[in-house]
mmCIF file of C-alpha atoms (C1' of nucleotides) in Angstrom:
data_model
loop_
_atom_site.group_PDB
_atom_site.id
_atom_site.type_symbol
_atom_site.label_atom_id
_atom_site.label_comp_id
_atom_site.label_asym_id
_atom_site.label_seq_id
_atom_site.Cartn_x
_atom_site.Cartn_y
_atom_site.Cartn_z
ATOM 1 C CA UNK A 1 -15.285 17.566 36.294
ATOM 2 C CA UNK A 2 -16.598 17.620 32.626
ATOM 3 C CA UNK A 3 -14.401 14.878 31.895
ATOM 4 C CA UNK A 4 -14.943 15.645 28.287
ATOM 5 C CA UNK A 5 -14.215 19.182 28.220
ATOM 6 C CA UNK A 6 -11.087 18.721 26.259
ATOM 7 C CA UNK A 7 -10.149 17.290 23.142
ATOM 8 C CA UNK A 8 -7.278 15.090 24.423
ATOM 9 C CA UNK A 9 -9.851 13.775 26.534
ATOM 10 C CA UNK A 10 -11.811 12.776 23.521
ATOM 11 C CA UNK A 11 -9.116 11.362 22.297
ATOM 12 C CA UNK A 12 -8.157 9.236 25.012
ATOM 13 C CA UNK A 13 -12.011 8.058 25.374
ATOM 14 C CA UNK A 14 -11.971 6.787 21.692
ATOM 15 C CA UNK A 15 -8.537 5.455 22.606
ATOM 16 C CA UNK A 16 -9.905 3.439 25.587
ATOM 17 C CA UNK A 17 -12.646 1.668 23.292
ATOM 18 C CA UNK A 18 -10.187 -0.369 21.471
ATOM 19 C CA UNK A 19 -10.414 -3.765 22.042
ATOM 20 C CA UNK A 20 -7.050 -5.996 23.254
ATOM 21 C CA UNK A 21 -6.175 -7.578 20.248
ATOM 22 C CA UNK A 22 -6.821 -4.800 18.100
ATOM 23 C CA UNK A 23 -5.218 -1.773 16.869
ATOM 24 C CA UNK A 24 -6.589 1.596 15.322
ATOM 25 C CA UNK A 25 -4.893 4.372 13.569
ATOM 26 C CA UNK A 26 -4.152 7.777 14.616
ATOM 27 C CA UNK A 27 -6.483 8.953 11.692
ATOM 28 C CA UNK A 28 -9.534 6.587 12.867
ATOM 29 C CA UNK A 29 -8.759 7.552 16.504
ATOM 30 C CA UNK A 30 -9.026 11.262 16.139
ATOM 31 C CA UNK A 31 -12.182 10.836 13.330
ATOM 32 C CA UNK A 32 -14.062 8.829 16.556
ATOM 33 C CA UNK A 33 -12.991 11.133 19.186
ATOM 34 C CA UNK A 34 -14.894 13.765 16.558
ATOM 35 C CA UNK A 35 -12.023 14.932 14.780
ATOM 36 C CA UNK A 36 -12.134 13.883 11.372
ATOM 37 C CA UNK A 37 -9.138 14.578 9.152
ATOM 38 C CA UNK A 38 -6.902 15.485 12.114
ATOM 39 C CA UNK A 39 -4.824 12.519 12.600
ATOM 40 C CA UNK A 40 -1.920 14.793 14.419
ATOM 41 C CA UNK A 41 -4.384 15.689 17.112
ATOM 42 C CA UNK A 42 -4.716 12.219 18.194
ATOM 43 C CA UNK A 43 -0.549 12.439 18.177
ATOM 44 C CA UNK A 44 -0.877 15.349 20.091
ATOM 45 C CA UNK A 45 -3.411 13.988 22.874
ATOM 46 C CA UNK A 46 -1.143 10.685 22.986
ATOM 47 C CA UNK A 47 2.022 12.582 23.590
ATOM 48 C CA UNK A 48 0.539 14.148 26.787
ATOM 49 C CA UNK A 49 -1.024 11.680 28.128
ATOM 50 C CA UNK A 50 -0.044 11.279 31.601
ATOM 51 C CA UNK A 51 2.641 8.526 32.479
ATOM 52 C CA UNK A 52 0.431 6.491 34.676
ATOM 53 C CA UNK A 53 -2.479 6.336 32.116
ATOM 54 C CA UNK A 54 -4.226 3.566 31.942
ATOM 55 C CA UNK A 55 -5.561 4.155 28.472
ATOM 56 C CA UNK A 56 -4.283 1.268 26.043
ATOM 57 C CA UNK A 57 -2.219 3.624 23.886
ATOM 58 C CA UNK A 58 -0.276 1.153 22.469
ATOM 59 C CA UNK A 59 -3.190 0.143 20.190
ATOM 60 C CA UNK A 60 -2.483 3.507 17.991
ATOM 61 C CA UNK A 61 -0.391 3.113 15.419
ATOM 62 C CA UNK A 62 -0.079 5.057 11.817
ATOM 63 C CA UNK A 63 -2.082 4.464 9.107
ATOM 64 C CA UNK A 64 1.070 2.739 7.391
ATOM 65 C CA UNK A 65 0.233 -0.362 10.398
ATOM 66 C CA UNK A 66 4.098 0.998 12.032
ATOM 67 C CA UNK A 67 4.461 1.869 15.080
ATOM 68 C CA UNK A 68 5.288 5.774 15.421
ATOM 69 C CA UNK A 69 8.691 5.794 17.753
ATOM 70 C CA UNK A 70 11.913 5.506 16.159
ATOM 71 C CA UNK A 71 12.554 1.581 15.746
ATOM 72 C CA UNK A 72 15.597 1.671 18.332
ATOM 73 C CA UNK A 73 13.677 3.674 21.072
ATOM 74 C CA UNK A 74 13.007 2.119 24.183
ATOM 75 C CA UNK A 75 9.085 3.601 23.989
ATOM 76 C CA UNK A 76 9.437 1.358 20.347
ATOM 77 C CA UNK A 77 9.727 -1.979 22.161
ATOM 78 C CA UNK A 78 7.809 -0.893 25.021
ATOM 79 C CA UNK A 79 4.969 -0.740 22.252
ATOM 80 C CA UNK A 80 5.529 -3.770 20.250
ATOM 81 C CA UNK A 81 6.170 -5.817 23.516
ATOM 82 C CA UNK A 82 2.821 -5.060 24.930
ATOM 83 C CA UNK A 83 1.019 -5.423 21.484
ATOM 84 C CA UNK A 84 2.617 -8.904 21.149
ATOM 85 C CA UNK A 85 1.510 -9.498 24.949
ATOM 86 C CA UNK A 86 -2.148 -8.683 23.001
ATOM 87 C CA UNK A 87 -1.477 -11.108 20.324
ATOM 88 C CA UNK A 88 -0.743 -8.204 17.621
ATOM 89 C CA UNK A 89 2.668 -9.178 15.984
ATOM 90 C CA UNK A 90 4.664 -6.746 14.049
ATOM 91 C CA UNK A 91 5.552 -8.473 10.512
ATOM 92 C CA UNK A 92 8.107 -7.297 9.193
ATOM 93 C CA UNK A 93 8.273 -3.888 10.937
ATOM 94 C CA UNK A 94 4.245 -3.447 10.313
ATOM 95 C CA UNK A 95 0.951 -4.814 12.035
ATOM 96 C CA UNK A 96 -1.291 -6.211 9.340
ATOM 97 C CA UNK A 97 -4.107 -3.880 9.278
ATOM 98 C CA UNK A 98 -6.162 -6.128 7.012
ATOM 99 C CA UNK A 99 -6.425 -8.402 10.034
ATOM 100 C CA UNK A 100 -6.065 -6.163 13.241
ATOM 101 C CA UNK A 101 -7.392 -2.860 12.592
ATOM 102 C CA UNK A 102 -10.462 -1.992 14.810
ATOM 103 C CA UNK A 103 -13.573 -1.773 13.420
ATOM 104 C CA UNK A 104 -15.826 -0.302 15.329
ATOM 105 C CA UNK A 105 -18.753 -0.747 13.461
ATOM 106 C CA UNK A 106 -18.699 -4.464 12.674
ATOM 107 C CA UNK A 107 -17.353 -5.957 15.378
ATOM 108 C CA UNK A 108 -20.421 -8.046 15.692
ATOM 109 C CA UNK A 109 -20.050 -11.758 16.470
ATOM 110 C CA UNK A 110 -21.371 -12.742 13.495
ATOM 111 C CA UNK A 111 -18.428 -11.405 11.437
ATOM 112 C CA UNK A 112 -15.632 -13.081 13.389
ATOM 113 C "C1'" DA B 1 -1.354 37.213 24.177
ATOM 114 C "C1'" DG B 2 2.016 34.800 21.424
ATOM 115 C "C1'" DG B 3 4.933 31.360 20.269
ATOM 116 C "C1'" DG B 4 6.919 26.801 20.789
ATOM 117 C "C1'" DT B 5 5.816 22.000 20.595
ATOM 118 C "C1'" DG B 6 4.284 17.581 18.980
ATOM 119 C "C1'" DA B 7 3.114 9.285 18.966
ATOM 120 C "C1'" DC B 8 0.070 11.938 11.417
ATOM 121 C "C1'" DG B 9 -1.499 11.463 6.728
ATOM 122 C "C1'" DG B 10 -2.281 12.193 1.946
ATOM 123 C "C1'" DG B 11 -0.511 13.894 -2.327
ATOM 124 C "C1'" DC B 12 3.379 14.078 -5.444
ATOM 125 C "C1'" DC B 13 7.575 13.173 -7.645
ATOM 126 C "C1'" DG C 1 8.880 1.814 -2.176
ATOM 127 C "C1'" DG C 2 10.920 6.267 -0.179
ATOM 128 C "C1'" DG C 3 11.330 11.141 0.576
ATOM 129 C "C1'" DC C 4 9.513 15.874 0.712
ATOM 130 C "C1'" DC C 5 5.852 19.154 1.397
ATOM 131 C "C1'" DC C 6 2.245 21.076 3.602
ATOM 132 C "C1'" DG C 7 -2.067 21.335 6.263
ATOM 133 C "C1'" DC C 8 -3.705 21.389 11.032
ATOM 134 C "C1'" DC C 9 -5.039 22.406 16.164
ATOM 135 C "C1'" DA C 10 -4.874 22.096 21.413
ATOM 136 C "C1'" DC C 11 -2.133 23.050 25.302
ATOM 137 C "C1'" DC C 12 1.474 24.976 28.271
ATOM 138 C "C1'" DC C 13 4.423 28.352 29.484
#
DNA sequence: AGGGTGACGGGCC
DNA sequence: GGGCCCGCCACCC
């Protein structure tokens, strides 16, 4: 019950609005979850999240457009293979946030 | 009831 | 660009 009750919850609801094909930082997901300024929350709530989750967590990345796992980590690739499985390529090391990053305030048709 | 434990980010040098 | 510092909070023993 109260599915909401906690703030990894939040988290994980903000999480689960990002679109395939796009990608949001920790920063922006913990500001929508209603946690402005508290990027390592959304770190926090993504680290426990439970194994099976369905949430797209591989849409989070840092605000730098890496992915947060050390490059040579299995959990790394795991990441960058399902983001390229989304059509989200890593240049370079880095997602181009200029072109993927969520926006979930003009995501209108109109814009593209 | 405390203390350990994290998938960050911005400011500075 | 890269590295260091420091703030910051929920959750689980």
């Amino acid at each position: 019950m109260s599915p909401g009750s906690g703030a990894y919850e939040k988290v994980w609801a903000a999480i689960a609005r990002i679109p395939r094909g796009k990608v949001a930082t920790y920063g922006q997901v913990a500001a929508l979850a209603g946690f402005p300024k508290q990027p390592r929350l959304a770190g926090y709530a993504l680290a426990n999240c439970p194994r099976d989750t369905k949430i797209p967590w591989q849409r989070v990345i840092n605000a730098q457009g890496k992915i947060s796992f050390p490059p040579r980590s299995a959990a790394y690739r795991r990441q960058k293979s399902l983001l390229a499985k989304e059509g989200v390529a890593l240049m370079n090391g880095r997602v181009d946030l200029a072109r993927y990053r969520w926006q979930p305030f003009s995501d209108s048709p109109l814009l593209d």
